[in-house]
Coordinates of C-alpha atoms in Angstrom, one line a residue:
Chain A
M96 CA 11.0 -18.0 -13.3
L97 CA 10.3 -21.6 -12.1
G98 CA 13.0 -21.3 -9.3
Y99 CA 11.4 -17.6 -8.0
V100 CA 7.7 -19.2 -8.2
L101 CA 9.2 -21.9 -5.8
R102 CA 11.1 -19.4 -3.8
R103 CA 8.1 -17.2 -2.9
V104 CA 6.2 -20.4 -2.2
A105 CA 8.3 -21.9 0.4
S106 CA 8.3 -18.0 1.2
M107 CA 4.8 -18.4 2.0
V108 CA 5.1 -21.7 4.1
P109 CA 6.4 -19.7 7.4
I110 CA 3.7 -16.9 6.7
L111 CA 0.8 -19.7 6.8
L112 CA 2.3 -21.8 9.7
G113 CA 2.8 -18.3 11.8
T114 CA -1.0 -16.5 10.7
T115 CA -3.0 -19.9 11.3
F116 CA -1.1 -20.3 14.5
L117 CA -1.8 -17.0 15.6
I118 CA -5.3 -17.3 14.9
F119 CA -5.5 -20.6 16.5
V120 CA -4.0 -19.2 19.9
A121 CA -6.1 -16.4 19.7
V122 CA -9.3 -18.6 19.3
Y123 CA -8.3 -21.4 21.6
A124 CA -5.9 -20.6 24.2
L125 CA -7.6 -17.1 25.3
P126 CA -10.1 -17.6 28.4
G127 CA -13.6 -18.4 27.0
D128 CA -15.6 -21.8 27.4
P129 CA -16.7 -22.6 23.7
I130 CA -18.5 -25.9 25.6
R131 CA -20.1 -23.5 28.1
T132 CA -21.2 -20.9 25.0
L133 CA -22.6 -24.2 23.0
A134 CA -24.9 -24.9 25.6
G135 CA -25.9 -21.3 26.7
P136 CA -25.7 -19.5 29.6
T137 CA -29.1 -21.3 31.2
R138 CA -29.0 -24.7 30.3
V139 CA -26.8 -26.8 32.3
I140 CA -24.8 -29.8 30.6
S141 CA -23.4 -32.9 32.9
P142 CA -20.1 -33.3 34.0
S143 CA -19.7 -36.3 31.9
V144 CA -21.4 -34.9 28.6
Q145 CA -19.1 -32.4 28.9
A146 CA -15.8 -34.2 29.1
A147 CA -17.4 -36.3 26.1
L148 CA -17.8 -33.1 24.1
R149 CA -13.9 -31.8 25.2
E150 CA -12.6 -35.4 24.2
R151 CA -14.5 -35.2 20.3
Y152 CA -13.4 -31.8 19.8
H153 CA -9.6 -32.3 21.6
L154 CA -10.5 -29.5 23.6
D155 CA -8.4 -31.4 26.3
E156 CA -5.6 -32.0 24.7
P157 CA -2.5 -29.4 24.9
L158 CA -2.8 -26.6 22.7
W159 CA 0.3 -27.6 20.0
L160 CA -1.8 -31.1 19.7
Q161 CA -4.9 -29.4 18.8
Y162 CA -2.4 -27.5 16.5
W163 CA -0.8 -30.4 14.9
L164 CA -4.3 -32.4 14.4
Y165 CA -6.3 -29.3 13.1
L166 CA -2.9 -28.9 10.6
S167 CA -2.5 -32.2 9.5
G168 CA -6.3 -32.6 9.1
A169 CA -6.3 -29.3 7.0
L170 CA -3.6 -30.5 4.9
R171 CA -5.9 -33.4 3.0
G172 CA -8.9 -31.3 3.1
D173 CA -10.3 -32.0 5.9
L174 CA -11.4 -28.7 7.9
G175 CA -13.1 -30.5 10.9
I176 CA -16.2 -30.6 12.8
D177 CA -18.1 -27.3 13.7
L178 CA -19.3 -27.3 17.3
R179 CA -23.1 -28.1 16.0
G180 CA -22.0 -31.1 14.2
A181 CA -21.5 -29.6 11.2
E182 CA -18.4 -30.3 8.5
V183 CA -16.6 -26.5 8.5
S184 CA -15.8 -27.8 4.7
E185 CA -19.7 -27.7 3.7
L186 CA -19.9 -24.3 5.5
V187 CA -17.4 -22.7 3.3
S188 CA -18.6 -24.5 0.3
R189 CA -22.1 -23.3 0.8
A190 CA -20.7 -19.7 1.4
W191 CA -18.5 -19.1 -1.1
P192 CA -19.9 -18.5 -3.9
Y193 CA -21.9 -15.3 -2.1
T194 CA -18.3 -14.4 -1.1
L195 CA -16.6 -14.8 -4.7
A196 CA -19.6 -13.1 -6.6
L197 CA -19.3 -9.7 -3.9
G198 CA -15.7 -9.7 -4.1
L199 CA -15.2 -9.9 -7.9
T200 CA -18.3 -7.4 -8.3
A201 CA -16.8 -5.1 -5.8
W202 CA -13.0 -5.7 -7.7
A203 CA -14.4 -5.0 -10.9
L204 CA -15.9 -1.7 -10.0
T205 CA -12.7 -1.0 -8.4
A206 CA -11.3 -0.8 -11.4
I207 CA -13.6 0.8 -13.2
I208 CA -14.1 3.6 -11.3
G209 CA -10.6 4.2 -9.6
V210 CA -8.7 3.7 -12.9
T211 CA -11.3 6.2 -14.7
L212 CA -11.0 8.4 -11.7
G213 CA -7.5 8.7 -11.8
T214 CA -6.7 9.3 -15.4
L215 CA -9.3 11.9 -15.4
A216 CA -7.8 13.8 -12.8
G217 CA -4.0 12.7 -14.0
M218 CA -4.6 14.4 -17.1
R219 CA -6.6 17.5 -16.3
S220 CA -4.5 17.9 -13.4
G221 CA -5.1 21.3 -11.9
G222 CA -8.2 21.4 -13.3
P223 CA -12.0 21.5 -11.7
T224 CA -12.1 17.4 -12.3
D225 CA -8.9 16.7 -10.7
W226 CA -10.1 19.0 -7.3
F227 CA -13.3 17.2 -7.6
V228 CA -12.0 13.2 -7.6
L229 CA -9.5 14.9 -5.0
G230 CA -12.0 15.9 -3.0
T231 CA -14.1 12.9 -3.5
T232 CA -11.5 10.6 -2.8
T233 CA -10.3 11.9 0.2
L234 CA -14.5 12.0 1.5
I235 CA -14.4 8.6 0.9
V236 CA -11.8 7.9 2.7
G237 CA -12.5 10.3 5.8
V238 CA -16.3 8.6 5.9
P239 CA -15.9 5.5 7.7
Y240 CA -16.8 2.7 5.3
F241 CA -19.9 1.2 7.5
V242 CA -21.4 5.1 7.9
I243 CA -21.1 4.7 4.0
A244 CA -22.8 1.3 3.8
Y245 CA -25.5 1.8 6.4
V246 CA -26.4 5.5 4.1
A247 CA -26.4 3.7 1.3
Q248 CA -28.6 1.1 2.2
I249 CA -31.0 3.8 4.3
V250 CA -30.9 6.0 1.5
V251 CA -30.6 4.0 -1.9
G252 CA -32.0 0.5 -1.0
V253 CA -35.1 1.6 1.5
K254 CA -35.7 5.4 0.6
L255 CA -35.3 5.4 -3.1
G256 CA -36.0 1.6 -3.4
W257 CA -33.9 1.6 -6.4
L258 CA -32.1 -1.5 -5.4
P259 CA -32.7 -4.2 -2.8
A260 CA -31.4 -2.8 0.8
S261 CA -30.4 -6.6 2.0
G262 CA -30.3 -10.2 1.1
V263 CA -29.4 -12.1 -2.1
R264 CA -32.8 -12.9 -3.2
H265 CA -32.5 -11.1 -6.4
G266 CA -29.7 -12.8 -7.3
W267 CA -26.8 -11.1 -9.1
P268 CA -26.4 -8.3 -10.2
A269 CA -29.6 -6.5 -8.4
S270 CA -28.7 -7.7 -4.7
Y271 CA -24.9 -7.7 -4.9
I272 CA -24.6 -4.0 -6.7
L273 CA -25.0 -1.6 -3.5
P274 CA -22.5 -4.3 -1.2
A275 CA -20.1 -4.5 -4.2
L276 CA -20.4 -0.5 -4.4
C277 CA -19.8 -0.1 -0.8
L278 CA -16.9 -3.3 -0.8
A279 CA -15.5 -0.9 -4.1
M280 CA -14.9 2.6 -1.7
F281 CA -12.5 0.3 0.3
G282 CA -10.1 0.0 -3.1
V283 CA -11.5 3.2 -5.1
P284 CA -9.5 5.9 -3.4
E285 CA -5.8 4.8 -3.3
L286 CA -6.1 3.3 -6.9
A287 CA -7.4 6.8 -7.9
R288 CA -4.7 8.5 -6.6
L289 CA -2.3 6.0 -7.5
T290 CA -3.0 6.0 -11.2
R291 CA -3.2 9.8 -10.9
A292 CA 0.4 10.3 -9.7
S293 CA 1.6 7.3 -12.4
I294 CA -0.1 9.4 -15.3
L295 CA 1.2 12.6 -14.4
A296 CA 4.8 11.2 -14.0
N297 CA 4.2 9.9 -17.6
R298 CA 2.7 12.4 -19.0
S299 CA 6.0 14.2 -19.6
A300 CA 7.8 11.4 -20.7
D301 CA 10.3 11.6 -24.0
F302 CA 7.6 8.7 -25.4
V303 CA 4.7 11.0 -25.0
D304 CA 6.4 13.7 -27.1
T305 CA 7.5 11.4 -29.6
A306 CA 3.9 10.1 -29.9
I307 CA 2.8 13.8 -30.3
A308 CA 5.3 14.8 -32.6
K309 CA 4.1 11.8 -35.2
G310 CA 0.3 13.8 -34.8
L311 CA -1.3 10.4 -33.2
R312 CA -4.6 11.3 -31.9
P313 CA -5.1 12.6 -28.0
R314 CA -7.0 9.6 -27.2
V315 CA -4.9 7.1 -28.9
I316 CA -2.0 8.9 -27.0
T317 CA -3.8 9.1 -23.8
I318 CA -4.9 5.4 -23.7
R319 CA -1.9 3.1 -25.5
H320 CA 0.7 5.4 -24.6
I321 CA -0.1 7.0 -20.9
L322 CA -2.2 4.7 -19.5
R323 CA -0.6 1.6 -20.6
N324 CA 2.5 2.4 -19.1
S325 CA 1.0 4.4 -15.9
L326 CA -0.8 1.1 -15.2
I327 CA 1.9 -0.7 -13.8
P328 CA 1.9 0.4 -10.2
T329 CA -2.2 0.3 -10.5
V330 CA -2.1 -3.6 -11.2
S331 CA -0.3 -4.2 -7.9
M332 CA -2.6 -2.2 -6.3
L333 CA -5.6 -3.7 -7.4
G334 CA -4.4 -6.9 -6.7
L335 CA -3.6 -6.3 -3.5
S336 CA -7.4 -4.4 -2.7
L337 CA -8.9 -7.7 -3.4
G338 CA -7.2 -8.6 0.3
Y339 CA -8.6 -5.2 1.6
M340 CA -11.9 -6.7 0.4
L341 CA -11.6 -9.9 2.3
S342 CA -11.5 -8.2 5.4
G343 CA -14.2 -5.7 4.2
T344 CA -16.3 -8.6 3.6
V345 CA -16.8 -9.2 7.0
L346 CA -18.7 -5.6 7.9
I347 CA -20.4 -5.2 4.3
E348 CA -21.7 -9.2 4.5
G349 CA -22.8 -8.2 8.0
I350 CA -24.7 -5.0 7.0
F351 CA -26.5 -6.7 4.2
N352 CA -27.1 -9.5 5.5
I353 CA -25.0 -11.6 2.5
P354 CA -24.2 -15.5 3.8
G355 CA -20.8 -15.4 2.6
L356 CA -17.8 -16.2 4.2
G357 CA -17.3 -13.0 6.5
F358 CA -20.9 -13.4 7.7
V359 CA -20.1 -17.2 8.2
V360 CA -16.8 -15.9 10.6
F361 CA -18.5 -13.7 12.4
N362 CA -21.0 -15.8 13.6
G363 CA -18.6 -18.3 14.4
I364 CA -17.1 -15.9 16.3
S365 CA -20.0 -14.4 18.2
Q366 CA -21.0 -18.5 18.6
Q367 CA -17.2 -19.3 20.0
N368 CA -17.4 -21.8 17.2
G369 CA -13.9 -22.1 17.1
P370 CA -13.4 -25.0 14.1
V371 CA -15.8 -22.3 11.7
V372 CA -13.2 -19.5 13.1
V373 CA -9.7 -21.2 12.0
G374 CA -11.5 -23.2 9.1
V375 CA -12.7 -20.0 7.4
S376 CA -9.8 -17.6 8.7
T377 CA -7.1 -19.9 7.3
L378 CA -8.8 -20.1 3.6
L379 CA -9.0 -16.3 3.8
V380 CA -5.2 -16.1 4.4
L381 CA -4.3 -18.7 2.1
V382 CA -6.0 -16.8 -0.7
F383 CA -4.5 -13.3 0.5
L384 CA -0.9 -14.9 0.2
V385 CA -1.9 -16.7 -3.2
I386 CA -3.2 -13.1 -4.2
N387 CA 0.1 -11.6 -3.5
L388 CA 1.9 -14.2 -5.3
L389 CA -0.1 -13.5 -8.6
V390 CA 0.4 -9.7 -8.2
D391 CA 3.9 -10.2 -8.0
L392 CA 4.1 -12.5 -10.9
V393 CA 1.6 -10.4 -13.0
Y394 CA 4.0 -7.9 -12.5
G395 CA 7.3 -9.1 -13.7
L396 CA 4.9 -10.1 -17.0
L397 CA 3.6 -6.5 -17.3
D398 CA 7.4 -4.9 -16.7
P399 CA 9.8 -7.1 -18.3
R400 CA 12.5 -4.3 -16.9
I401 CA 12.0 -5.9 -13.5
S402 CA 13.8 -9.2 -13.3
L403 CA 12.0 -10.9 -11.0
A404 CA 15.0 -13.6 -10.7
R405 CA 16.8 -10.0 -8.4
Q406 CA 13.9 -9.8 -6.1
R407 CA 14.5 -10.8 -2.6
Chain B
M14 CA 18.7 20.4 3.6
P15 CA 16.8 17.0 3.4
D16 CA 18.1 16.5 -0.3
S17 CA 21.9 17.1 0.6
D18 CA 21.6 14.4 2.7
K19 CA 20.1 12.2 0.5
S20 CA 22.9 12.8 -2.0
I21 CA 25.8 11.8 1.1
V22 CA 24.2 8.5 1.1
D23 CA 26.9 6.1 0.3
A24 CA 26.7 3.5 -2.5
P25 CA 26.3 0.2 0.0
G26 CA 23.3 2.1 1.8
A27 CA 21.6 3.0 -1.7
A28 CA 21.9 -0.2 -2.9
R29 CA 20.5 -1.4 0.4
S30 CA 17.8 0.4 0.5
A31 CA 16.6 -0.1 -2.9
S32 CA 16.9 -3.8 -2.9
D33 CA 14.9 -3.6 0.3
Q34 CA 11.6 -2.0 -1.9
A35 CA 12.3 -4.5 -4.8
G36 CA 10.5 -4.3 -7.3
G37 CA 9.7 -0.8 -7.5
R38 CA 6.4 -1.2 -5.9
P39 CA 7.5 0.2 -2.6
A40 CA 4.1 2.2 -1.7
V41 CA 2.5 -1.2 -1.9
G42 CA 4.0 -3.6 -0.7
P43 CA 2.5 -6.6 0.8
L44 CA 0.2 -4.3 3.8
G45 CA -2.1 -6.7 5.6
A46 CA -5.7 -6.1 4.7
D47 CA -6.5 -3.3 7.2
Q48 CA -3.0 -1.2 6.8
A49 CA -3.7 -0.1 3.6
W50 CA -3.9 3.4 4.2
V51 CA -0.3 3.5 5.1
A52 CA 0.6 2.8 1.8
E53 CA -1.6 5.1 0.3
A54 CA -0.6 7.8 3.2
V55 CA 3.5 7.8 2.3
P56 CA 4.2 6.9 -0.9
G57 CA 7.8 5.8 -1.7
A58 CA 7.8 7.0 2.1
V59 CA 11.7 6.1 2.6
D60 CA 12.5 8.5 -0.3
L61 CA 10.9 11.0 1.6
P62 CA 13.1 13.7 3.6
T63 CA 13.4 12.2 6.7
A64 CA 13.7 15.3 8.9
V65 CA 11.2 17.9 9.6
P66 CA 12.8 21.4 8.1
R67 CA 13.2 24.1 11.0
G68 CA 10.6 26.6 10.7
A69 CA 8.5 24.3 8.8
L70 CA 5.4 24.1 11.4
R71 CA 5.0 27.8 11.7
G72 CA 4.6 28.7 7.9
L73 CA 1.9 25.7 7.8
L74 CA 0.1 27.0 9.8
R75 CA -0.8 29.9 7.5
R76 CA -2.1 27.9 4.8
P77 CA -5.6 27.4 4.6
R78 CA -5.5 24.0 3.8
V79 CA -3.8 23.3 7.1
L80 CA -5.4 26.0 9.3
F81 CA -8.9 24.8 8.7
P82 CA -9.0 21.2 9.7
A83 CA -6.1 21.7 12.3
G84 CA -8.9 24.1 13.7
V85 CA -11.3 21.4 13.7
V86 CA -9.2 19.2 15.5
A87 CA -8.3 21.4 17.6
M88 CA -12.1 21.7 18.5
V89 CA -12.7 17.9 18.8
L90 CA -9.6 17.3 21.3
L91 CA -11.0 20.0 23.5
I92 CA -14.6 18.8 23.2
A93 CA -12.8 15.3 24.0
A94 CA -10.7 17.0 27.2
F95 CA -13.6 18.6 28.7
P96 CA -17.1 17.2 27.3
A97 CA -19.0 19.1 30.3
L98 CA -18.4 22.2 28.7
F99 CA -20.2 21.8 26.0
A100 CA -22.8 19.3 26.6
G101 CA -24.9 21.8 28.8
W102 CA -25.4 24.1 26.2
F103 CA -28.7 23.2 25.2
G104 CA -30.8 21.1 28.0
H105 CA -28.9 19.3 30.9
G106 CA -26.0 18.0 29.8
D107 CA -26.2 14.5 31.7
P108 CA -25.6 11.7 29.1
R109 CA -26.9 9.7 31.7
E110 CA -29.9 11.4 33.0
C111 CA -32.5 9.4 31.3
N112 CA -36.6 9.1 31.2
L113 CA -37.7 6.3 29.5
R114 CA -40.8 8.6 28.2
S115 CA -39.2 10.3 26.0
S116 CA -37.5 7.1 24.3
G117 CA -36.7 7.5 20.4
Q118 CA -38.2 11.1 20.5
G119 CA -36.4 13.3 17.9
P120 CA -35.1 16.7 17.9
Q121 CA -36.9 19.0 20.0
P122 CA -36.4 22.4 21.6
G123 CA -33.9 22.2 24.5
H124 CA -32.5 18.8 22.7
P125 CA -31.6 19.6 19.6
F126 CA -30.5 15.4 18.3
G127 CA -33.4 14.5 20.1
F128 CA -33.3 11.2 22.6
D129 CA -32.1 7.5 22.3
I130 CA -34.1 4.6 23.1
Q131 CA -33.2 4.8 26.6
G132 CA -34.5 8.0 26.8
C133 CA -31.2 9.9 27.1
D134 CA -30.4 13.2 25.8
L135 CA -28.5 12.6 22.6
Y136 CA -26.6 15.7 22.3
A137 CA -24.8 15.0 25.7
N138 CA -24.3 11.3 24.7
V139 CA -22.7 11.9 21.5
V140 CA -20.5 15.5 23.4
Y141 CA -19.0 12.6 25.6
G142 CA -18.7 10.0 23.2
T143 CA -16.1 12.1 21.5
R144 CA -13.6 11.5 24.7
S145 CA -13.5 7.8 23.9
S146 CA -13.0 7.6 20.0
V147 CA -10.7 10.2 20.3
S148 CA -8.6 9.0 23.3
I149 CA -8.7 5.5 21.7
G150 CA -7.6 6.9 18.4
L151 CA -4.3 8.9 20.3
L152 CA -3.5 6.3 22.5
V153 CA -3.5 3.8 19.1
T154 CA -1.4 5.9 17.2
G155 CA 0.8 6.6 20.0
G156 CA 1.4 3.2 20.9
C157 CA 2.1 2.3 17.0
V158 CA 4.6 5.1 16.9
I159 CA 6.2 4.2 20.4
V160 CA 6.8 0.5 19.4
A161 CA 7.3 0.9 15.9
V162 CA 10.0 3.7 16.5
V163 CA 11.6 1.5 18.8
L164 CA 11.8 -1.8 17.1
G165 CA 12.2 -0.3 13.5
S166 CA 15.0 1.8 14.4
L167 CA 16.7 -1.7 16.4
A168 CA 16.1 -3.6 13.1
A169 CA 17.8 -1.2 11.2
Y170 CA 20.7 -0.3 13.4
Y171 CA 21.7 -3.8 14.2
R172 CA 20.2 -6.0 10.8
G173 CA 20.8 -9.6 10.8
F174 CA 19.3 -11.4 13.1
V175 CA 17.2 -8.6 14.6
D176 CA 15.8 -7.5 11.5
T177 CA 15.1 -11.0 10.5
L178 CA 13.0 -11.3 13.5
V179 CA 11.2 -8.0 13.4
S180 CA 10.5 -8.3 9.7
R181 CA 9.3 -11.4 9.6
T182 CA 6.8 -11.3 12.3
M183 CA 5.8 -8.1 10.3
D184 CA 5.0 -10.7 7.4
I185 CA 3.1 -12.4 9.4
F186 CA 0.7 -10.0 10.4
F187 CA 0.5 -8.6 6.5
G188 CA -0.4 -12.0 5.4
F189 CA -3.6 -11.4 8.1
P190 CA -7.0 -10.2 7.5
A191 CA -6.6 -8.0 10.8
L192 CA -10.1 -7.2 11.0
V193 CA -11.1 -10.9 11.7
G194 CA -8.3 -11.0 14.1
Q195 CA -9.3 -8.0 16.0
V196 CA -13.3 -9.4 16.2
V197 CA -11.5 -13.1 17.7
I198 CA -9.5 -11.6 19.9
L199 CA -11.7 -8.9 21.6
N200 CA -14.9 -11.4 21.3
T201 CA -13.1 -13.8 24.0
L202 CA -12.1 -11.0 26.2
Q203 CA -14.4 -10.2 29.1
R204 CA -12.8 -6.9 29.8
R205 CA -13.6 -4.2 27.0
D206 CA -12.6 -0.8 28.2
P207 CA -10.4 2.1 25.8
F208 CA -7.2 0.4 26.9
V209 CA -8.2 -3.0 26.3
V210 CA -9.5 -2.1 22.8
S211 CA -6.5 0.1 22.0
A212 CA -4.2 -2.7 23.4
V213 CA -5.7 -4.7 20.7
L214 CA -5.4 -2.3 18.2
I215 CA -1.8 -1.5 18.9
F216 CA -1.1 -5.1 18.4
F217 CA -2.4 -5.6 14.8
F218 CA -1.6 -2.1 13.6
W219 CA 2.4 -2.0 14.7
P220 CA 3.5 -3.2 12.0
G221 CA 2.3 -1.1 8.8
F222 CA 4.2 1.7 11.2
T223 CA 7.4 -0.4 11.5
R224 CA 7.8 -1.4 8.2
L225 CA 7.9 2.7 7.5
M226 CA 9.8 3.2 10.3
R227 CA 12.5 0.4 9.7
G228 CA 12.7 1.9 5.9
S229 CA 13.4 5.3 7.0
A230 CA 16.0 4.3 9.3
L231 CA 17.6 1.7 6.9
S232 CA 18.6 5.0 4.9
T233 CA 19.3 6.9 7.9
V234 CA 21.9 4.2 9.5
D235 CA 24.6 4.7 6.6
L236 CA 25.1 8.2 6.3
D237 CA 28.5 9.2 7.2
Y238 CA 27.4 11.5 10.5
V239 CA 25.6 8.3 12.2
K240 CA 29.3 6.3 11.2
A241 CA 31.5 9.0 12.8
A242 CA 29.6 9.3 16.0
S243 CA 30.1 5.5 16.0
G244 CA 33.7 6.3 14.9
V245 CA 34.1 8.4 17.8
G246 CA 32.8 5.5 20.0
A247 CA 29.2 6.9 20.8
S248 CA 27.3 3.7 22.3
P249 CA 24.7 2.3 20.2
L250 CA 22.0 3.8 22.2
R251 CA 23.3 7.3 21.9
V252 CA 24.0 6.7 18.2
I253 CA 20.1 5.6 17.6
V254 CA 18.8 8.4 20.2
R255 CA 20.9 11.0 18.6
H256 CA 21.6 10.9 15.6
V257 CA 19.6 7.8 13.3
L258 CA 16.1 9.0 15.0
P259 CA 15.9 12.8 14.4
N260 CA 16.5 11.7 11.2
S261 CA 14.4 9.2 10.2
I262 CA 11.5 9.8 12.3
A263 CA 9.6 12.7 9.8
P264 CA 7.7 9.7 7.9
I265 CA 6.2 8.1 10.8
M266 CA 5.4 11.7 12.2
V267 CA 3.4 12.8 9.1
L268 CA 1.9 9.8 9.0
T269 CA 0.3 10.3 12.6
S270 CA -2.9 12.7 12.0
L271 CA -4.0 10.1 9.3
S272 CA -3.8 7.5 12.0
V273 CA -5.8 8.9 14.4
G274 CA -8.2 9.2 12.2
A275 CA -7.8 5.9 10.8
M276 CA -7.9 4.3 14.4
I277 CA -11.1 6.4 15.2
T278 CA -12.5 4.6 12.3
A279 CA -11.3 1.3 13.3
E280 CA -12.4 1.3 17.2
S281 CA -16.0 2.5 16.0
A282 CA -16.2 -0.2 13.3
L283 CA -15.1 -2.4 15.9
T284 CA -17.5 -1.2 18.3
F285 CA -20.0 -1.4 15.8
L286 CA -19.9 -4.9 15.4
G287 CA -20.6 -5.5 18.7
V288 CA -16.6 -6.7 20.0
G289 CA -15.6 -3.4 20.8
L290 CA -16.7 -1.0 23.5
R291 CA -19.8 -1.8 25.6
T292 CA -22.3 -0.1 27.4
P293 CA -21.5 2.0 29.8
S294 CA -19.3 3.5 27.7
I295 CA -20.2 6.2 25.9
S296 CA -18.9 6.0 22.7
W297 CA -20.0 6.7 19.1
G298 CA -19.5 3.6 18.0
V299 CA -21.5 1.8 20.9
Q300 CA -24.5 4.6 19.9
L301 CA -24.5 3.3 16.4
N302 CA -24.5 0.0 17.4
L303 CA -27.5 0.4 19.4
A304 CA -29.1 2.6 16.2
Q305 CA -28.2 -0.2 13.9
D306 CA -31.9 -1.9 14.7
Q307 CA -33.6 1.0 14.7
F308 CA -32.6 3.1 11.9
R309 CA -36.2 2.4 9.8
T310 CA -37.9 4.4 12.6
H311 CA -35.6 6.6 14.3
L312 CA -32.8 7.6 11.7
H313 CA -31.8 10.7 14.0
L314 CA -30.4 7.8 16.7
L315 CA -28.0 7.0 13.3
L316 CA -27.2 10.2 11.6
F317 CA -25.9 12.3 14.9
P318 CA -23.2 9.5 15.8
S319 CA -22.3 9.3 12.7
L320 CA -22.1 13.0 11.7
F321 CA -19.9 13.5 14.6
L322 CA -17.6 10.5 13.8
T323 CA -17.5 11.2 10.0
I324 CA -16.3 15.2 10.8
T325 CA -13.8 14.2 13.2
V326 CA -12.1 11.2 10.8
L327 CA -12.3 13.8 8.1
A328 CA -10.8 16.4 10.0
F329 CA -7.7 14.7 11.0
V330 CA -7.4 12.6 7.7
L331 CA -7.4 16.1 5.6
L332 CA -5.2 17.9 8.4
G333 CA -2.5 14.6 7.6
D334 CA -3.3 14.9 3.8
A335 CA -2.3 18.7 3.9
L336 CA 0.6 18.2 6.4
R337 CA 2.1 15.3 3.5
D338 CA 1.6 17.6 0.4
A339 CA 3.4 20.1 2.6
L340 CA 6.3 18.2 4.0
D341 CA 6.9 16.1 0.7
P342 CA 8.1 18.0 -2.2
R343 CA 8.0 15.3 -4.5
M344 CA 4.4 15.8 -4.5
R345 CA 4.2 19.9 -5.4

C-alpha cells in the first residue's frame, strides 16, 4: 500500500512539472508585455524604471531561469510577489476560504442531488421518474452552464429576491446556496446517470434476490444492498467532480462576484499579472492531482477486490 | 458482427486492454476538468462495438429520438450556412445596420427580438451569430478527431515509446483546469478570430478524444485480421488506414455530435468571459458578453442569444445521446 502511494506520488511529479511549465510558458513566453500592461495604455514609464522592474521580476532572464527561480521559490512555499507588490501567498490565503466554502457546498449538493436522482431513476427505471431524471439531466448538459447561472441569478436573486444575487455579504449559507447550486450542475448529470446505470446493473444481482428471499424490507434492500454496492463508480466520479468544480469556479465566481481563487486568477489574467496567474494555477493543479490520488486510494478501500498494487 | 469481433480477441490483447483501464474505472479516468463530458458520453467506451454496423444509419433516422434533434441540427446548419436567407424575415436583415436612436428597445413589429445597445436589430445579429458558433463547434470537433485518430492509432500500433510519449502528454493536460489554461493563452493573443479560438480549443480538448481513440485502437490492433494483414506484408500505414481505423473509429464518431454541442458551449463561455471572439465578430458569446452589464434593464439582450445557444447545444447533445444509445447495445 505504502509502495503504491509512493509510486503514485512519484508519477505526479512529471505531471506537475509539465503543467506548471505549460502555464509558465503561456504566461511569460507569449507576446504581451506585463510591464506595459502594468503602466496602462496611456502612462509613460521611463526606460530606466522599466529596466528596474524587469530586473526585479526577473523578466530579463531567459525563460528556463525564470522557471527555475519560480520553482525553487514555490518549493519553499514562496509563490513570489505580484506586479503590484503584494505577496501572492497572501492573495491566495485571503481568497481560498471563499473558494473552499463554495466548492464544498457545491460538492455536497452534487453528491446529494446526484445520488438521489440516480437512485430514484435506477430503482424505477422505465417509469415517469426515470424519464424525468433523464430529461432533466440532458437539459442540464444541454444548457450552457453560464446561462444556467445567469438565469438563476436573475430569476431567484433579482426578480424573486429569495437569495442574495451576488457577493458574499450575507455569509454562509445564504450567499453560497445559489452559486453552489449552479456549480453543482457541472457534476450532477454525470453523477446521476452513473448512479442510475450502476443501480440498474446491481438490481438484478444474486445478492439482491437473496435479500428479497430473506424477506428484508424494500427500503433496507435498496439502501444497504443495492445502493451500497453501486456507490463505487459514484465515489470516484464524485472525487473527480471536485476537480471540474475548480475549473468552474472561474466562471461562477465571476458571475456571482465571489472573491475566491477563480476570481483572483481571472483578474490576474486580464491584468497580465503573471506571478498571480502562475501561482494560483499551480495551486489548482496541485489540488486537482491530490484529489485524483485520494480518489484512487478511497476506491481501493471501498472495494477490496480492486488490488491497488496491481494497478499501473 | 462487432460482438463476434470481440470474441476472437486473443489473450494478450485482452489482458492489455483490461490492464489499460486498471481498477475498473475506465469510464471515469483522470480526465481533465472540462473533459468530463467525454467520459460521460461513452461509458466504458473501449467495450463499444468498434465498427458502425452497415445500414444502421438509415434505420436510425426512423426513430423520433434521432429524427427530431437531427431536424433541428439540420436547420441550425442551414442558418449557419446561409444566414442571409433567414435574417430578413421580419425587418431589414442587416446585422450591421444600426441606429442609436433605437438603442436597447424591446421587441416591436418588424424587430421581433428588439434592438441591442448599439441600436442594431437583435434578430439579424442572433441569426448571423449562428455561423461563428457552429463553425467553431465543427472546426474544433473536426480538429480534435483528426489529432485523435492520428495520435491514437499511432500510439496503439507502435506502443512502446510513441505510446508513452502520447500518454504522458495527455496526462499533463488531464491534470490541468482547462478553462484557466484557455483563458491564459487567449488573453495573450492579439488576434482572436474563429480560427485562433478554435486552435486554442483544439489544443486543450484533443487529449479526451485521443484517449478514447487509443483505447479503442488498442483493442483492435491485436485482432487476427490485423496480424494477418501485417503478416502478408502490408505496410504499417496500410494496416492502420485499412484495417485498424475502420474497426476502431466508432466510439469517437459517436462522440462527435455531443462534442459539437460542448464546443459551442466552450466557445461561448470563453467569449462571454471576454477572452474569446471580440466585436466586430458577430457571435452569441459576444452578444451575451455585452448584455451582461445591462441584464437588469434590458433582459431581451440576454434572453434571445441564450435561447438560440441553448436550443442549438441541446439539439446537438440530444442527437449525440440518441446516437450513442442506438449504437451502444449495452445501454439498451
